[in-house]
Coordinates of C-alpha atoms in Angstrom, one line a residue:
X1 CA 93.6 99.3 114.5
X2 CA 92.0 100.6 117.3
X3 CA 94.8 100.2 119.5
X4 CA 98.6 98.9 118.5
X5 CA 98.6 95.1 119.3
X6 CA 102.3 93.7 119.8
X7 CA 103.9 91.2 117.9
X8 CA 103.0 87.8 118.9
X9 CA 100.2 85.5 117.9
X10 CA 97.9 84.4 121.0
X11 CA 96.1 81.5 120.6
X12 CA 92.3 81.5 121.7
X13 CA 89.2 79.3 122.0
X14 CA 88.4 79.2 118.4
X15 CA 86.9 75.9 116.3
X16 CA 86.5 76.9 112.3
X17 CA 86.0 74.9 109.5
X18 CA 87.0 75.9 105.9
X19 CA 85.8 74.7 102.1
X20 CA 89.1 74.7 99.9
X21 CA 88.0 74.9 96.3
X22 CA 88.4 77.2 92.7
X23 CA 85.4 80.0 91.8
X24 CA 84.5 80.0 87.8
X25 CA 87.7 81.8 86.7
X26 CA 89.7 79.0 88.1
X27 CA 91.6 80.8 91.0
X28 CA 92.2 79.4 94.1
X29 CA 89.6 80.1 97.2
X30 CA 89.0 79.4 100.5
X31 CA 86.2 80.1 102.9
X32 CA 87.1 80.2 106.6
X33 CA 83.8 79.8 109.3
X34 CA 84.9 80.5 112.6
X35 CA 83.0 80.9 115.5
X36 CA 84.0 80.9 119.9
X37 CA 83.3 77.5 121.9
X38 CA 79.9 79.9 123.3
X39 CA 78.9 80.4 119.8
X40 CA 78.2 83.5 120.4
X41 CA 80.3 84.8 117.1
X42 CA 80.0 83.7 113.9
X43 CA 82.3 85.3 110.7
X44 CA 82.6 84.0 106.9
X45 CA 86.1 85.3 105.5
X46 CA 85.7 84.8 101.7
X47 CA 88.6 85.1 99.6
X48 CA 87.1 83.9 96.2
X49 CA 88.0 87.6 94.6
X50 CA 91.9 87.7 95.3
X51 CA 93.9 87.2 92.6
X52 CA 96.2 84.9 93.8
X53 CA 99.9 85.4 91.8
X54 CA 100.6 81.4 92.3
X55 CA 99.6 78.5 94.7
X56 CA 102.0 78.9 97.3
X57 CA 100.8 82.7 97.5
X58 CA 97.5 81.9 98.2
X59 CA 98.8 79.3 100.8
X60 CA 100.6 81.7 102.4
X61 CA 97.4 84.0 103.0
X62 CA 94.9 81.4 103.8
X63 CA 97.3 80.2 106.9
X64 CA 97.7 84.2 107.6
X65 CA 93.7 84.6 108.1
X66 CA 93.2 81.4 109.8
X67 CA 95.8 82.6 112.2
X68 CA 93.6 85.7 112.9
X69 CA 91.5 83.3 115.1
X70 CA 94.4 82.4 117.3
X71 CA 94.7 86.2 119.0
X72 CA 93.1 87.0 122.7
X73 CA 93.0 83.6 124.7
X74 CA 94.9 82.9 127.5
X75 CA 96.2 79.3 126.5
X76 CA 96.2 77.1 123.7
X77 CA 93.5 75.4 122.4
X78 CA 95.4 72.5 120.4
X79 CA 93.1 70.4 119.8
X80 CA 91.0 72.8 117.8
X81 CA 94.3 72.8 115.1
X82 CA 94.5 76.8 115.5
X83 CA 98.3 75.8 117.3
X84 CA 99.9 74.6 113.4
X85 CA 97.8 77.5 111.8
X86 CA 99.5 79.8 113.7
X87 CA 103.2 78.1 113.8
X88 CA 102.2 77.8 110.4
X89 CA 101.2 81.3 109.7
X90 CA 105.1 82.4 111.1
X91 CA 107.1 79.8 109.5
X92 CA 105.6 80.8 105.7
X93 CA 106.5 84.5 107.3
X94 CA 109.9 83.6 108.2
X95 CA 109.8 81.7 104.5
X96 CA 109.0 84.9 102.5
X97 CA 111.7 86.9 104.6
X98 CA 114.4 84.4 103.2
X99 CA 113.1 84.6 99.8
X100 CA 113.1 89.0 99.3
X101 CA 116.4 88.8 101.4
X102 CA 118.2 88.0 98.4
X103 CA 116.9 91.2 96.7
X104 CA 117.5 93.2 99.8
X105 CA 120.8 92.0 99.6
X106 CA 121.7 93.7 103.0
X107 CA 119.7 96.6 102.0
X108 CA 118.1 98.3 104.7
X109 CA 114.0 98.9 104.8
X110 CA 113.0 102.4 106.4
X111 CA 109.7 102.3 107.5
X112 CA 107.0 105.6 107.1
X113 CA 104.1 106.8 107.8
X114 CA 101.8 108.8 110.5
X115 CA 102.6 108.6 114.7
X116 CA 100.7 105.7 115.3
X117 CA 100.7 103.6 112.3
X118 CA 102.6 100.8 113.7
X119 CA 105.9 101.4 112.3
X120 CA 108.3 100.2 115.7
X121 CA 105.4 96.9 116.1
X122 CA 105.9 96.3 112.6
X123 CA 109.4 96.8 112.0
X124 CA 110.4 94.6 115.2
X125 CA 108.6 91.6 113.6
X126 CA 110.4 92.2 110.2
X127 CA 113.6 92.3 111.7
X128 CA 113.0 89.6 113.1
X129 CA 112.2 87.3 110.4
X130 CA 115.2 88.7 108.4
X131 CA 117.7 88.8 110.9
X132 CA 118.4 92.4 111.0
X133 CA 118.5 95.0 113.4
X134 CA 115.7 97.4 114.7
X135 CA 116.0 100.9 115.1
X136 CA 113.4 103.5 116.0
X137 CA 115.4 106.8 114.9
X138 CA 113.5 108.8 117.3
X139 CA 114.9 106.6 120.1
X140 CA 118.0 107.2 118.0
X141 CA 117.7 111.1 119.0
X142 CA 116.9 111.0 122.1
X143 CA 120.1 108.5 122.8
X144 CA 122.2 111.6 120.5
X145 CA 120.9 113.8 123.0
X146 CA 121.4 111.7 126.6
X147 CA 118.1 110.3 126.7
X148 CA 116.0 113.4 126.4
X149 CA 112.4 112.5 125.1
X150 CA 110.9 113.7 121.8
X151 CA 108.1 116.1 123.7
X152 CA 110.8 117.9 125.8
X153 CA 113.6 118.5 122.8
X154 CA 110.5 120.1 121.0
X155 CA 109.4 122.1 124.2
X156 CA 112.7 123.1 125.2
X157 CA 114.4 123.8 121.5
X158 CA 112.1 123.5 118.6
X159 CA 111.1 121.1 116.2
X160 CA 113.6 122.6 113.8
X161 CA 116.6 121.7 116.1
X162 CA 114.9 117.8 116.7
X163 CA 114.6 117.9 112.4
X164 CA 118.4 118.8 112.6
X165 CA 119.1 115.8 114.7
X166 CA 116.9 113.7 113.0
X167 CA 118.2 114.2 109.6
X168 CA 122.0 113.2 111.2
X169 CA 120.6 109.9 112.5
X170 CA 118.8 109.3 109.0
X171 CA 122.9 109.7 107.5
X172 CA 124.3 107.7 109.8
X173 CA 121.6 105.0 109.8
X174 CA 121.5 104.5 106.4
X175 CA 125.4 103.6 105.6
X176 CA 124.4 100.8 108.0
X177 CA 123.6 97.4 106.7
X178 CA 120.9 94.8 107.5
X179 CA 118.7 97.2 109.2
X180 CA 114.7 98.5 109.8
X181 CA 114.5 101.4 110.6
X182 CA 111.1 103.0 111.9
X183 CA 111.3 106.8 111.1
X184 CA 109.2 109.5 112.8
X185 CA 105.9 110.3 111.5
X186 CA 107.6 114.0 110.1
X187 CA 110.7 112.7 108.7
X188 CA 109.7 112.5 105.1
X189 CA 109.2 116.7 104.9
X190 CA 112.8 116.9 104.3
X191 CA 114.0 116.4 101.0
X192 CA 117.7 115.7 102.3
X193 CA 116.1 112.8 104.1
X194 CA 115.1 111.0 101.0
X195 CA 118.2 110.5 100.1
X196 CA 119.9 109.0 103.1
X197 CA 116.6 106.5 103.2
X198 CA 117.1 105.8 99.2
X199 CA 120.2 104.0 100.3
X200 CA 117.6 101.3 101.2
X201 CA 114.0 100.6 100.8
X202 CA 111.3 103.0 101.6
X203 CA 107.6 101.0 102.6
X204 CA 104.5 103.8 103.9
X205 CA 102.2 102.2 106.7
X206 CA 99.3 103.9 105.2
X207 CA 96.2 103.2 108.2
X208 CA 93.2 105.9 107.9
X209 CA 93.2 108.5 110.1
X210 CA 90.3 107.2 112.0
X211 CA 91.7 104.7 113.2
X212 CA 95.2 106.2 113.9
X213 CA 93.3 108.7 116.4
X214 CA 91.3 105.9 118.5
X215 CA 94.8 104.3 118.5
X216 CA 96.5 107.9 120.1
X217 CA 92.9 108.9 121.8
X218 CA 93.4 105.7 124.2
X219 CA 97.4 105.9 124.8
X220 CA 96.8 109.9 125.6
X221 CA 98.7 112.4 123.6
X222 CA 101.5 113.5 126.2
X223 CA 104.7 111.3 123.7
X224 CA 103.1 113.6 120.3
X225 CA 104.2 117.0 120.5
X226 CA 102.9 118.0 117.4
X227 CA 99.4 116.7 119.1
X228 CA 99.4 119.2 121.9
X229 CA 95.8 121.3 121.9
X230 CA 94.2 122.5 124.9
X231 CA 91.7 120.2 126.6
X232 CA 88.9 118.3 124.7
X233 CA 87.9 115.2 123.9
X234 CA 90.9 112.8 123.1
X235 CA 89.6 111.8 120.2
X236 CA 88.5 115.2 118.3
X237 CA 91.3 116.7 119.1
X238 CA 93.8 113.9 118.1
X239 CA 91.6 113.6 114.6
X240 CA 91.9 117.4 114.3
X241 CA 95.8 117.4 114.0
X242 CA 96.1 114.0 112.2
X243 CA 94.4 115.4 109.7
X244 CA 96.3 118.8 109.7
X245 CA 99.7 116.7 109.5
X246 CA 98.2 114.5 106.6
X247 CA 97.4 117.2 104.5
X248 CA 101.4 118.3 104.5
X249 CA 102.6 114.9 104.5
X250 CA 100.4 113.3 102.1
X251 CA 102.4 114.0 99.0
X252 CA 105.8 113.2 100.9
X253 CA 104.7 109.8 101.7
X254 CA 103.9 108.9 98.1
X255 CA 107.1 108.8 97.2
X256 CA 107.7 106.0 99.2
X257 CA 108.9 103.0 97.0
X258 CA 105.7 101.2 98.4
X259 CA 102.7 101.5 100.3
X260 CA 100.5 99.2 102.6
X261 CA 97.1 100.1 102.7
X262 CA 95.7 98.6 105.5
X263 CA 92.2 99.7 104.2
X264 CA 92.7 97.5 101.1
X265 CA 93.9 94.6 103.4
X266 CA 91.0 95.1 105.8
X267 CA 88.7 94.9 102.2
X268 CA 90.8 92.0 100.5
X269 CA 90.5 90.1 103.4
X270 CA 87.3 90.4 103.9
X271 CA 87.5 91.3 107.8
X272 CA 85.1 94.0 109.4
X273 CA 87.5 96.4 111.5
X274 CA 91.1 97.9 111.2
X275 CA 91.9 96.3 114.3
X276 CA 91.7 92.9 113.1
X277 CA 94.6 93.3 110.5
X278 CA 97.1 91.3 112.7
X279 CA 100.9 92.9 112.3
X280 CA 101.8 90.1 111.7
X281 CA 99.9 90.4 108.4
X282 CA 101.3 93.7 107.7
X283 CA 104.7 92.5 107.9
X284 CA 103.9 90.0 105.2
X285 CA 102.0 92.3 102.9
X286 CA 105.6 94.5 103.5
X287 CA 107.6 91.7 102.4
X288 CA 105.1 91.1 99.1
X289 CA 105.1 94.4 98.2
X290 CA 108.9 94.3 98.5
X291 CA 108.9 91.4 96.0
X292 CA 106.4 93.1 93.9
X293 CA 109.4 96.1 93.3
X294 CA 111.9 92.7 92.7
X295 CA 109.2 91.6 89.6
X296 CA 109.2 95.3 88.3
X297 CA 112.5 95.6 88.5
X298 CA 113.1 92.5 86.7
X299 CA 110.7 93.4 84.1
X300 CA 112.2 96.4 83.1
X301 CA 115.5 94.8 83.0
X302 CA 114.1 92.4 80.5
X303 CA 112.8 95.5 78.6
X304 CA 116.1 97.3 78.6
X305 CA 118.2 94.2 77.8
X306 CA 116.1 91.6 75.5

């Protein structure tokens, strides 16, 4: 994403104008023109090739992209109709959150994935639109530990001894309800982890590493501890142990109850850069893919018990 945008929708200078209509297969599409008041930028989103589930699905994502063009400005253009897209955009949010509640049923959702991936931006939006509480268990640590930062408890005793403490926080964290919980980018190594964060739900942030370095490469690398190399350029060097740390992780994070790919959002949604996968967008594709374990699980209940 380039870097990690925060939570809220901005509303900018943007007019569009979209053709509402079905492709030959009969599925629901919509083509979105938007361009700035200069017209200096011009972008098609076509969505003919999703496979939209239902109706209100595919409304749900065509208010989602239209709200992309309401980020960057410094007021409101209201009179362009970007304003109800992006009230819009929230409310149908807010909408899906009440409808996986009930399968959460107080359940709580750990969030995983590589430093970087938006896990605290993502999981503050969710627990939001659910009415649960946030946690970052490595805030959680240093709190355990009198407000020692991450970087230091490695410097000063070891990863081992933060993996110690992090594991306790995981325990304690999950016999709490109605919570998201953003876990470190390590926290999946440990098998004893998996089962305090089965208690709940477990959803991997899965961003290329490409991106997850320019993200670190412009914030610097002095909060990643296990991103520490001598001098060099930002970038390189934060690519180098990304993809060192991937390579260990990679099967870890699989077993994940479900993943995001942000690359397959980017793709679906026919936009042109990581960055412009809103997380507000990824907390809806987190909710979906919650409700997609819901249908499963209903499925196989039908299976089991016909």
């Amino acid at each position: 994403m380039g870097s990690v945008r925060g939570p809220a929708l901005h509303f900018a200078a943007w007019t569009g104008s979209e053709k509402i209509g079905k492709n030959s297969n009969g599925l629901m599409t919509v083509s979105h023109r938007r361009k700035k008041e200069n017209n200096s930028v011009l972008r098609m989103i076509d969505l003919s090739d999703l496979q939209w589930r239902n109706e209100s699905t595919w409304q749900m994502r065509r208010d989602l992209v239209i709200s992309y063009s309401c980020r960057n400005a410094k007021a409101p253009a209201l009179e362009s109709g970007n304003f109800n897209a992006c009230f819009c955009g929230n409310w149908l949010l807010k909408k899906k959150a009440e409808e996986v509640a009930a399968f959460l049923n107080g359940r709580c959702i750990f969030l995983v994935g590589m430093m970087g991936c938006g896990k605290s931006t993502v999981g503050k939006i969710l627990s939001e639109v659910l009415g649960y509480s946030f946690v970052d268990s490595d805030r959680y640590v240093e709190q355990s530990l009198g407000g020692t930062p991450v970087a230091q408890i490695f410097e000063q005793c070891g990863e081992n001894f933060f993996r110690e403490y992090e594991s306790e926080a995981l325990r304690k964290l999950s016999t709490i309800p109605q919570q998201v919980v953003a876990t470190g980018g390590g926290a999946v190594v440990r098998s004893i982890n998996w089962k305090y964060m089965r208690q709940g739900i477990t959803v991997f942030l899965d961003v290329p590493l490409d991106a997850l370095a320019r993200r670190i490469a412009a914030v610097g690398t002095d909060s990643r501890p296990l991103l520490s190399f001598e001098p060099g350029d930002p970038y390189t060097m934060a690519f180098r142990g990304l993809f060192i740390l991937s390579k260990k992780r990679a099967e870890a994070y699989a077993n994940a109850d479900a993943t995001v790919s942000l690359q397959h959002m980017m793709a679906n949604l026919g936009l042109e850069d990581i960055s412009d996968v809103t997380p507000t967008a990824i907390a809806m594709e987190v909710l979906e893919q919650i409700e997609n374990l819901q249908e499963r699980s209903n499925g196989m209940s039908a299976r089991m018990f016909p």
